[in-house]
Amino acid sequence: MSDLPNCPQCNSEYTYHDGALTICSECGHEWSAEAGGDTQDDNRVIKDAHGNVLQDGDTITVIKDLKVKGSSLVVKVGTRVKNIRLVDGDHDIDCKIDGIGAMKLKSEFVKKA
């Protein structure tokens, strides 16, 4: 295990390879093994509705009622979402909302808590 790098986020020595990614078993942080660091976040900057920069693991608050496509559920204004994950695409936040489940949100409808 001495050939694996420490986690760039928490500096843990308990990391492992999973395909092209290296993953920290303590904090769950993933990064590209070829790049030798966390270059995924360097290429993109995702901001909330007020211009604050969002990062993986942040807590956000929904600022508008959002209808859940394919059901009668609604994510209400003021709903707090913990431990978000930023992804590429139109809906750039991947999260889990209590009572609803896994969802993807657009950053323009949230604010950093």
CSV table of C-alpha atoms in Angstrom, one decimal:
chain,number,residue,atom,x,y,z
A,1,MET,CA,0.0,0.0,0.0
A,2,SER,CA,3.0,2.3,0.2
A,3,ASP,CA,2.7,3.2,-3.5
A,4,LEU,CA,-0.8,4.7,-3.1
A,5,PRO,CA,-0.9,8.5,-2.4
A,6,ASN,CA,-2.5,10.0,0.7
A,7,CYS,CA,-5.9,11.6,0.4
A,8,PRO,CA,-5.5,15.3,-0.7
A,9,GLN,CA,-8.6,16.2,1.4
A,10,CYS,CA,-8.0,14.5,4.8
A,11,ASN,CA,-4.4,13.3,4.4
A,12,SER,CA,-5.5,9.7,5.2
A,13,GLU,CA,-3.2,6.9,4.2
A,14,TYR,CA,-6.1,4.5,3.7
A,15,THR,CA,-6.8,4.9,0.0
A,16,TYR,CA,-7.5,2.4,-2.8
A,17,HIS,CA,-7.9,2.3,-6.6
A,18,ASP,CA,-11.3,1.8,-8.2
A,19,GLY,CA,-10.9,1.8,-12.0
A,20,ALA,CA,-9.4,5.2,-13.0
A,21,LEU,CA,-10.1,6.8,-9.6
A,22,THR,CA,-8.3,6.7,-6.3
A,23,ILE,CA,-10.7,6.7,-3.3
A,24,CYS,CA,-10.2,7.6,0.4
A,25,SER,CA,-11.9,5.0,2.6
A,26,GLU,CA,-12.2,7.4,5.5
A,27,CYS,CA,-13.8,10.6,4.0
A,28,GLY,CA,-15.0,9.1,0.6
A,29,HIS,CA,-13.1,11.7,-1.5
A,30,GLU,CA,-12.4,10.6,-5.1
A,31,TRP,CA,-9.7,11.9,-7.4
A,32,SER,CA,-8.1,10.9,-10.6
A,33,ALA,CA,-5.0,8.7,-10.1
A,34,GLU,CA,-3.3,9.9,-13.3
A,35,ALA,CA,-3.5,13.5,-12.5
A,36,GLY,CA,-1.9,13.0,-9.1
A,37,GLY,CA,-4.4,15.3,-7.3
A,38,ASP,CA,-7.8,16.8,-7.3
A,39,THR,CA,-7.9,18.5,-10.8
A,40,GLN,CA,-11.6,17.8,-11.3
A,41,ASP,CA,-12.5,20.8,-9.2
A,42,ASP,CA,-9.9,23.0,-10.8
A,43,ASN,CA,-11.7,22.9,-14.2
A,44,ARG,CA,-15.1,23.9,-13.0
A,45,VAL,CA,-16.6,26.4,-10.6
A,46,ILE,CA,-20.2,25.9,-9.5
A,47,LYS,CA,-21.9,28.8,-7.8
A,48,ASP,CA,-25.2,29.0,-6.0
A,49,ALA,CA,-28.0,31.6,-6.7
A,50,HIS,CA,-26.1,34.3,-4.7
A,51,GLY,CA,-22.7,33.7,-6.3
A,52,ASN,CA,-21.1,31.7,-3.5
A,53,VAL,CA,-18.8,28.9,-4.7
A,54,LEU,CA,-20.1,25.4,-3.9
A,55,GLN,CA,-17.9,22.4,-3.0
A,56,ASP,CA,-18.5,18.7,-2.3
A,57,GLY,CA,-19.8,18.1,1.2
A,58,ASP,CA,-21.4,21.6,1.6
A,59,THR,CA,-24.9,22.1,3.1
A,60,ILE,CA,-27.4,24.0,0.9
A,61,THR,CA,-30.9,25.4,1.3
A,62,VAL,CA,-33.5,25.3,-1.5
A,63,ILE,CA,-34.7,28.8,-2.4
A,64,LYS,CA,-37.7,27.9,-4.6
A,65,ASP,CA,-40.4,25.2,-4.5
A,66,LEU,CA,-39.3,22.5,-6.9
A,67,LYS,CA,-41.7,19.9,-8.3
A,68,VAL,CA,-40.3,16.4,-8.5
A,69,LYS,CA,-40.7,15.2,-12.1
A,70,GLY,CA,-42.8,12.0,-12.3
A,71,SER,CA,-44.5,12.4,-8.9
A,72,SER,CA,-46.7,14.7,-6.9
A,73,LEU,CA,-43.9,15.5,-4.4
A,74,VAL,CA,-42.5,19.0,-4.0
A,75,VAL,CA,-39.2,20.1,-2.5
A,76,LYS,CA,-40.3,23.1,-0.3
A,77,VAL,CA,-38.5,26.4,0.1
A,78,GLY,CA,-36.1,26.3,3.0
A,79,THR,CA,-35.3,22.5,2.7
A,80,ARG,CA,-31.8,21.9,3.9
A,81,VAL,CA,-29.7,19.4,2.1
A,82,LYS,CA,-26.5,18.1,3.7
A,83,ASN,CA,-23.4,16.6,2.1
A,84,ILE,CA,-23.9,17.5,-1.6
A,85,ARG,CA,-21.8,16.2,-4.4
A,86,LEU,CA,-21.0,18.2,-7.5
A,87,VAL,CA,-21.3,16.5,-10.9
A,88,ASP,CA,-21.1,17.6,-14.5
A,89,GLY,CA,-24.2,18.2,-16.5
A,90,ASP,CA,-27.3,20.4,-16.5
A,91,HIS,CA,-28.3,19.4,-13.0
A,92,ASP,CA,-24.9,19.9,-11.3
A,93,ILE,CA,-25.7,18.9,-7.7
A,94,ASP,CA,-26.3,15.3,-6.7
A,95,CYS,CA,-27.8,14.9,-3.2
A,96,LYS,CA,-30.2,12.9,-1.0
A,97,ILE,CA,-33.2,14.7,0.4
A,98,ASP,CA,-35.0,13.4,3.5
A,99,GLY,CA,-38.4,12.1,2.7
A,100,ILE,CA,-37.8,12.2,-1.1
A,101,GLY,CA,-34.5,10.3,-1.8
A,102,ALA,CA,-31.7,10.8,-4.3
A,103,MET,CA,-32.1,13.8,-6.5
A,104,LYS,CA,-30.2,16.1,-8.9
A,105,LEU,CA,-30.6,19.8,-8.4
A,106,LYS,CA,-29.6,22.9,-10.4
A,107,SER,CA,-27.3,25.2,-8.5
A,108,GLU,CA,-29.4,28.3,-9.5
A,109,PHE,CA,-32.2,27.1,-7.2
A,110,VAL,CA,-30.1,26.7,-4.0
A,111,LYS,CA,-28.0,28.9,-1.6
A,112,LYS,CA,-25.1,27.8,0.5
A,113,ALA,CA,-26.1,27.4,4.1
